[in-house]
Short mmCIF file of C-alpha atoms in Angstrom, two decimals:
data_model
loop_
_atom_site.label_atom_id
_atom_site.label_comp_id
_atom_site.label_asym_id
_atom_site.label_seq_id
_atom_site.Cartn_x
_atom_site.Cartn_y
_atom_site.Cartn_z
CA UNK W 698 30.83 -36.85 47.86
CA UNK W 699 28.49 -39.87 48.23
CA UNK W 700 25.22 -39.35 50.08
CA UNK W 701 25.50 -40.48 53.73
CA UNK W 702 23.55 -43.59 54.53
CA UNK W 703 21.58 -43.66 57.82
CA UNK W 704 22.35 -46.52 60.18
CA UNK W 705 20.71 -47.90 63.24
CA UNK W 706 22.49 -47.41 66.59
CA UNK W 707 24.76 -50.39 67.19
CA UNK W 708 24.69 -52.36 70.47
CA UNK W 709 27.94 -53.14 72.29
CA UNK W 710 26.96 -56.42 73.96
CA UNK W 711 24.44 -59.17 73.33
CA UNK W 712 23.12 -62.03 75.43
CA UNK W 713 20.62 -64.89 75.53
CA UNK W 714 17.71 -63.40 77.51
CA UNK W 715 15.42 -66.41 77.79
CA UNK W 716 15.09 -70.05 76.81
CA UNK W 717 12.13 -72.37 76.13
CA UNK W 718 11.72 -75.87 74.78
CA UNK W 719 9.05 -78.33 73.58
CA UNK W 720 9.42 -82.05 74.06
CA UNK W 721 6.86 -84.21 72.22
CA UNK W 722 4.45 -86.17 74.33
CA UNK W 723 5.33 -89.61 73.00
CA UNK W 724 8.34 -91.18 74.68
CA UNK W 725 9.82 -94.11 72.74
CA UNK W 726 12.12 -96.42 74.73
CA UNK W 727 14.61 -98.59 72.98
CA UNK W 728 12.36 -101.61 73.55
CA UNK W 729 9.93 -100.25 70.97
CA UNK W 730 12.38 -100.14 68.11
CA UNK W 731 14.91 -102.96 68.63
CA UNK W 732 12.97 -105.64 66.83
CA UNK W 733 12.66 -103.71 63.60
CA UNK W 734 16.50 -103.10 63.52
CA UNK W 735 17.53 -106.50 64.88
CA UNK W 736 19.17 -104.97 67.87
CA UNK W 737 18.96 -104.73 71.68
CA UNK W 738 18.62 -102.08 74.38
CA UNK W 739 22.16 -102.84 75.52
CA UNK W 740 23.65 -102.43 72.04
CA UNK W 741 21.96 -99.04 71.51
CA UNK W 742 22.98 -97.72 74.93
CA UNK W 743 26.58 -98.88 74.39
CA UNK W 744 26.82 -97.44 70.89
CA UNK W 745 25.10 -94.12 71.54
CA UNK W 746 24.05 -93.70 75.10
CA UNK W 747 20.35 -93.45 74.13
CA UNK W 748 17.71 -95.08 76.37
CA UNK W 749 14.65 -93.28 74.94
CA UNK W 750 13.69 -90.54 72.51
CA UNK W 751 10.63 -88.41 71.78
CA UNK W 752 8.74 -88.81 68.50
CA UNK W 753 6.09 -86.29 67.55
CA UNK W 754 2.38 -87.10 67.02
CA UNK W 755 0.58 -85.85 64.05
CA UNK W 756 -0.48 -82.60 65.77
CA UNK W 757 3.04 -81.81 66.94
CA UNK W 758 4.33 -80.15 63.82
CA UNK W 759 7.45 -78.10 63.09
CA UNK W 760 5.32 -74.99 63.46
CA UNK W 761 3.43 -76.00 66.57
CA UNK W 762 6.49 -77.22 68.45
CA UNK W 763 8.42 -74.10 67.45
CA UNK W 764 5.56 -71.86 68.63
CA UNK W 765 5.27 -73.58 71.96
CA UNK W 766 9.10 -73.32 72.60
CA UNK W 767 9.12 -69.71 71.46
CA UNK W 768 6.32 -68.67 73.81
CA UNK W 769 8.21 -70.05 76.73
CA UNK W 770 11.41 -68.30 75.59
CA UNK W 771 9.54 -64.99 75.37
CA UNK W 772 8.09 -65.50 78.86
CA UNK W 773 11.59 -66.33 80.27
CA UNK W 774 13.02 -63.17 78.56
CA UNK W 775 10.22 -60.99 79.89
CA UNK W 776 9.33 -59.57 76.48
CA UNK W 777 6.38 -59.77 74.11
CA UNK W 778 6.14 -60.93 70.52
CA UNK W 779 5.74 -57.32 69.44
CA UNK W 780 9.28 -56.60 70.69
CA UNK W 781 10.85 -59.16 68.31
CA UNK W 782 12.24 -57.84 65.09
CA UNK W 783 13.36 -61.11 63.44
CA UNK W 784 12.83 -64.84 63.65
CA UNK W 785 15.57 -67.24 62.65
CA UNK W 786 14.49 -70.84 62.49
CA UNK W 787 17.04 -73.72 62.06
CA UNK W 788 15.78 -77.02 60.79
CA UNK W 789 16.58 -79.83 58.41
CA UNK W 790 13.18 -81.57 58.53
CA UNK W 791 10.68 -79.07 57.18
CA UNK W 792 8.84 -81.19 54.59
CA UNK W 793 7.89 -78.32 52.29
CA UNK W 794 10.22 -75.93 50.41
CA UNK W 795 8.02 -72.93 51.16
CA UNK W 796 6.82 -70.90 52.88
CA UNK W 797 9.55 -70.70 55.46
CA UNK W 798 8.62 -72.17 58.79
CA UNK W 799 9.96 -69.10 60.53
CA UNK W 800 7.51 -66.82 58.81
CA UNK W 801 4.52 -69.06 59.79
CA UNK W 802 5.76 -69.27 63.37
CA UNK W 803 6.04 -65.47 63.52
CA UNK W 804 2.43 -65.12 62.48
CA UNK W 805 1.35 -67.77 64.96
CA UNK W 806 2.97 -65.79 67.68
CA UNK W 807 0.99 -62.67 66.67
CA UNK W 808 3.92 -60.86 64.99
CA UNK W 809 3.28 -58.52 62.13
CA UNK W 810 5.64 -57.59 59.28
CA UNK W 811 8.50 -59.26 61.13
CA UNK W 812 11.54 -60.49 59.32
CA UNK W 813 11.74 -64.29 59.36
CA UNK W 814 13.71 -66.97 57.56
CA UNK W 815 14.90 -70.57 57.90
CA UNK W 816 18.47 -71.79 58.18
CA UNK W 817 19.71 -75.13 56.91
CA UNK W 818 22.97 -76.11 58.46
CA UNK W 819 22.19 -79.52 59.92
CA UNK W 820 22.93 -80.17 63.54
CA UNK W 821 25.01 -76.94 63.64
CA UNK W 822 21.96 -74.92 62.59
CA UNK W 823 21.11 -73.55 66.06
CA UNK W 824 24.65 -72.23 66.62
CA UNK W 825 24.69 -70.71 63.13
CA UNK W 826 21.36 -68.97 63.77
CA UNK W 827 22.61 -67.82 67.18
CA UNK W 828 25.64 -66.15 65.62
CA UNK W 829 23.42 -64.46 63.00
CA UNK W 830 21.07 -63.25 65.71
CA UNK W 831 23.86 -61.79 67.86
CA UNK W 832 25.29 -59.90 64.82
CA UNK W 833 21.79 -58.49 63.97
CA UNK W 834 21.50 -57.09 67.49
CA UNK W 835 25.07 -55.78 67.58
CA UNK W 836 24.61 -54.01 64.30
CA UNK W 837 21.45 -52.23 65.47
CA UNK W 838 19.38 -54.03 62.83
CA UNK W 839 17.19 -55.74 65.44
CA UNK W 840 16.29 -55.12 69.14
CA UNK W 841 15.39 -58.71 69.80
CA UNK W 842 15.81 -61.87 67.72
CA UNK W 843 13.96 -65.10 68.29
CA UNK W 844 16.19 -68.10 67.42
CA UNK W 845 14.51 -71.52 67.08
CA UNK W 846 16.01 -74.99 66.55
CA UNK W 847 13.36 -77.55 65.66
CA UNK W 848 13.15 -81.01 64.10
CA UNK W 849 10.69 -83.79 63.22
CA UNK W 850 13.34 -86.26 62.13
CA UNK W 851 10.98 -89.16 62.72
CA UNK W 852 9.41 -88.17 59.37
CA UNK W 853 12.70 -88.93 57.62
CA UNK W 854 13.47 -92.24 59.26
CA UNK W 855 13.57 -95.66 57.71
CA UNK W 856 12.36 -97.45 60.82
CA UNK W 857 14.29 -100.59 59.74
CA UNK W 858 17.61 -98.78 59.22
CA UNK W 859 20.07 -99.96 61.85
CA UNK W 860 22.21 -96.93 61.32
CA UNK W 861 19.62 -94.19 61.99
CA UNK W 862 16.32 -95.55 63.40
CA UNK W 863 17.54 -95.54 67.04
CA UNK W 864 19.33 -92.18 66.88
CA UNK W 865 17.16 -89.36 65.57
CA UNK W 866 14.27 -87.76 67.38
CA UNK W 867 11.96 -84.72 67.52
CA UNK W 868 11.64 -81.53 69.55
CA UNK W 869 12.16 -77.77 69.59
CA UNK W 870 14.11 -75.21 71.51
CA UNK W 871 14.05 -71.39 71.26
CA UNK W 872 15.99 -68.50 72.70
CA UNK W 873 15.59 -64.72 72.64
CA UNK W 874 18.70 -62.72 71.81
CA UNK W 875 18.96 -59.03 72.74
CA UNK W 876 21.17 -56.33 74.20
CA UNK W 877 23.05 -57.11 77.42
CA UNK W 878 25.15 -55.16 79.93
CA UNK W 879 28.10 -57.47 79.32
CA UNK W 880 28.92 -59.71 76.45
CA UNK W 881 26.96 -62.94 76.74
CA UNK W 882 27.50 -64.46 73.21
CA UNK W 883 31.08 -64.89 72.14
CA UNK W 884 32.34 -64.73 68.52
CA UNK W 885 31.46 -67.90 66.62
CA UNK W 886 34.01 -70.44 65.39
CA UNK W 887 32.42 -72.11 62.35
CA UNK W 888 33.11 -73.86 59.12
CA UNK W 889 32.09 -76.73 56.83
CA UNK W 890 33.57 -79.49 54.64
CA UNK W 891 31.37 -80.22 51.62
CA UNK W 892 33.65 -83.13 50.61
CA UNK W 893 32.05 -85.11 53.39
CA UNK W 894 28.48 -84.75 52.46
CA UNK W 895 27.94 -88.48 52.07
CA UNK W 896 28.43 -88.93 55.86
CA UNK W 897 24.94 -87.69 56.64
CA UNK W 898 22.50 -87.07 53.79
CA UNK W 899 19.14 -87.74 52.29
CA UNK W 900 19.69 -90.85 50.25
CA UNK W 901 18.13 -89.59 46.98
CA UNK W 902 16.98 -86.14 45.74
CA UNK W 903 13.39 -85.49 44.88
CA UNK W 904 14.05 -85.39 41.14
CA UNK W 905 15.24 -89.00 41.32
CA UNK W 906 12.31 -89.98 43.50
CA UNK W 907 9.80 -88.39 41.16
CA UNK W 908 11.37 -90.24 38.20
CA UNK W 909 10.99 -93.49 40.09
CA UNK W 910 7.36 -92.69 40.86
CA UNK W 911 6.73 -91.96 37.19
CA UNK W 912 8.39 -95.21 36.17
CA UNK W 913 6.36 -97.18 38.71
CA UNK W 914 3.11 -95.64 37.55
CA UNK W 915 4.05 -96.64 33.99
CA UNK W 916 4.64 -100.19 35.15
CA UNK W 917 8.35 -100.11 34.82
CA UNK W 918 9.73 -100.24 38.40
CA UNK W 919 9.31 -99.71 42.07
CA UNK W 920 9.70 -96.70 44.28
CA UNK W 921 11.00 -96.11 47.75
CA UNK W 922 10.71 -92.63 49.32
CA UNK W 923 13.84 -90.71 50.40
CA UNK W 924 15.28 -91.29 53.88
CA UNK W 925 18.01 -89.84 55.93
CA UNK W 926 21.17 -92.02 56.05
CA UNK W 927 24.33 -91.76 58.07
CA UNK W 928 27.82 -93.32 58.11
CA UNK W 929 28.13 -93.30 61.88
CA UNK W 930 31.81 -94.43 61.81
CA UNK W 931 32.90 -91.60 59.51
CA UNK W 932 31.00 -89.01 61.57
CA UNK W 933 32.52 -90.30 64.79
CA UNK W 934 36.10 -90.19 63.46
CA UNK W 935 35.66 -86.70 62.13
CA UNK W 936 34.13 -85.46 65.42
CA UNK W 937 36.68 -86.87 67.74
CA UNK W 938 39.73 -85.75 65.58
CA UNK W 939 38.55 -82.36 64.28
CA UNK W 940 36.17 -80.83 66.79
CA UNK W 941 38.75 -80.27 69.48
CA UNK W 942 40.28 -77.50 67.46
CA UNK W 943 36.80 -75.98 66.84
CA UNK W 944 36.21 -75.89 70.62
CA UNK W 945 39.61 -74.38 71.31
CA UNK W 946 39.02 -71.76 68.65
CA UNK W 947 35.71 -70.78 70.19
CA UNK W 948 37.38 -70.48 73.62
CA UNK W 949 40.23 -68.37 72.14
CA UNK W 950 37.84 -66.02 70.36
CA UNK W 951 35.90 -65.49 73.63
CA UNK W 952 39.08 -64.91 75.63
CA UNK W 953 38.50 -67.74 78.05
CA UNK W 954 40.02 -71.17 78.80
CA UNK W 955 38.44 -74.51 79.57
CA UNK W 956 39.06 -73.81 83.25
CA UNK W 957 36.76 -70.77 83.04
CA UNK W 958 33.85 -72.90 81.93
CA UNK W 959 30.84 -73.81 84.16
CA UNK W 960 29.13 -75.98 81.50
CA UNK W 961 29.72 -77.76 78.16
CA UNK W 962 26.80 -78.18 75.83
CA UNK W 963 27.77 -80.07 72.68
CA UNK W 964 25.27 -81.24 70.06
CA UNK W 965 23.69 -84.38 71.38
CA UNK W 966 24.94 -86.71 68.67
CA UNK W 967 26.46 -89.60 70.56
CA UNK W 968 27.47 -89.83 74.20
CA UNK W 969 30.83 -91.36 73.14
CA UNK W 970 31.63 -88.21 71.13
CA UNK W 971 30.69 -86.05 74.15
CA UNK W 972 32.88 -88.12 76.50
CA UNK W 973 35.80 -88.03 74.04
CA UNK W 974 35.62 -84.25 73.71
CA UNK W 975 35.46 -83.91 77.52
CA UNK W 976 38.68 -85.89 77.83
CA UNK W 977 40.45 -84.24 74.93
CA UNK W 978 39.62 -80.66 76.17
CA UNK W 979 40.66 -81.77 79.70
CA UNK W 980 37.59 -80.16 81.17
CA UNK W 981 37.64 -79.71 85.00
CA UNK W 982 35.49 -82.18 86.92
CA UNK W 983 33.10 -79.43 88.11
CA UNK W 984 32.11 -78.47 84.58
CA UNK W 985 28.52 -79.57 84.02
CA UNK W 986 28.29 -81.60 80.79
CA UNK W 987 25.03 -81.92 78.87
CA UNK W 988 24.00 -85.52 78.23
CA UNK W 989 20.41 -84.95 77.28
CA UNK W 990 20.81 -87.57 74.51
CA UNK W 991 20.12 -90.30 77.02
CA UNK W 992 16.41 -89.49 77.26
CA UNK W 993 15.90 -87.23 74.26
CA UNK W 994 17.96 -88.77 71.40
CA UNK W 995 19.58 -86.75 68.63
CA UNK W 996 17.28 -83.82 67.71
CA UNK W 997 19.80 -82.20 65.28
CA UNK W 998 19.15 -78.36 65.26
CA UNK W 999 17.04 -78.56 68.38
CA UNK W 1000 19.50 -80.51 70.50
CA UNK W 1001 21.60 -77.64 71.99
CA UNK W 1002 18.75 -75.51 73.32
CA UNK W 1003 17.03 -78.67 74.56
CA UNK W 1004 20.20 -79.80 76.30
CA UNK W 1005 20.81 -76.35 77.80
CA UNK W 1006 17.26 -76.45 79.25
CA UNK W 1007 17.88 -79.91 80.72
CA UNK W 1008 21.03 -78.72 82.49
CA UNK W 1009 19.22 -75.69 83.87
CA UNK W 1010 16.09 -77.47 84.83
CA UNK W 1011 18.00 -80.14 86.65
CA UNK W 1012 20.06 -77.60 88.60
CA UNK W 1013 23.35 -78.91 87.14
CA UNK W 1014 23.92 -75.38 85.80
CA UNK W 1015 22.53 -71.97 86.54
CA UNK W 1016 21.53 -68.88 84.50
CA UNK W 1017 24.44 -66.52 84.04
CA UNK W 1018 27.09 -69.26 84.15
CA UNK W 1019 29.56 -69.57 81.27
CA UNK W 1020 29.10 -72.40 78.79
CA UNK W 1021 30.67 -73.62 75.61
CA UNK W 1022 28.20 -74.57 72.87
CA UNK W 1023 29.23 -76.75 69.94
CA UNK W 1024 26.99 -77.79 67.04
CA UNK W 1025 28.18 -80.27 64.39
CA UNK W 1026 26.79 -82.54 61.80
CA UNK W 1027 25.46 -82.77 58.27
CA UNK W 1028 27.38 -80.66 55.76
CA UNK W 1029 29.71 -81.54 57.41
CA UNK W 1030 29.33 -78.29 59.31
CA UNK W 1031 30.20 -77.05 62.76
CA UNK W 1032 29.73 -73.89 64.85
CA UNK W 1033 30.49 -73.05 68.46
CA UNK W 1034 30.52 -70.11 70.76
CA UNK W 1035 30.93 -69.36 74.41
CA UNK W 1036 27.73 -67.93 76.08
CA UNK W 1037 26.21 -67.01 79.38
CA UNK W 1038 23.36 -69.38 80.12
CA UNK W 1039 19.93 -67.83 80.00
CA UNK W 1040 16.93 -68.00 82.39
CA UNK W 1041 14.13 -70.50 81.66
CA UNK W 1042 10.35 -70.09 82.02
#
């Protein structure tokens, strides 16, 4: 007979216990960027819905923005950092390969010997991390898990690129996941399609960039640093044709219908994608729909918690109500789940 292995006591239900966000101080209206991309405020609003975005200053780092958002999430959840057993940080714009930003944030929050790691799943990263966190709590592996979505995408922007310069932005959102009296985080519907990596990607890897630098130093060429590039048309077509089934699968797994929803919080990629999904899903008129992209831009892994906070802060939705979350983007990857909306600080 094999030796029995001890296990932690599993938890039946999980929920999002608190939410916090950080929005960088600097607000950048369309007027500040249109000249560099030979565009106009009207063109940007028509194409994306964006009127302004936040770009971080030098002191607003991945770590500092995450820490600020996390502190507010802990306050909203009514717990201390000592009660957190794991930190999951989703980002695509950490400019170093190590250490993980999650580990540094945990230390900044005063945690000691706490599990922490980063997740790279593009704009779906927050929903991926939320699913992992819920499973850690359900299994009894953790009492509370801090989930963070954070980006400084302004570091990766070619400010003259008409396809990306007006879209991407910075910010952070964090939630605390823990045990709940009733299920507050539904099963995740997720997937990816690596055949579409060219739709959103860094335009050159660092091996290529370093080779260009070496050649330039030897007098044999020029060098241009890597930037993020996007084929907006390809992403839009994929989103409006494929994501309906992802949404419906998340609803099915949670045992609810569109009519049961109080709110819809899709990744803030493009307001036309949001509007198309609302029509396709035939959402009732009284469902609150997140359109934080108008004033915040596309913050990738940070966009869903930031959009949740905007809905709650504005009063368009309330804590405890039922919402469908849907993250999608680079990979191409997607993830969605039905949740009960959390309190905010």
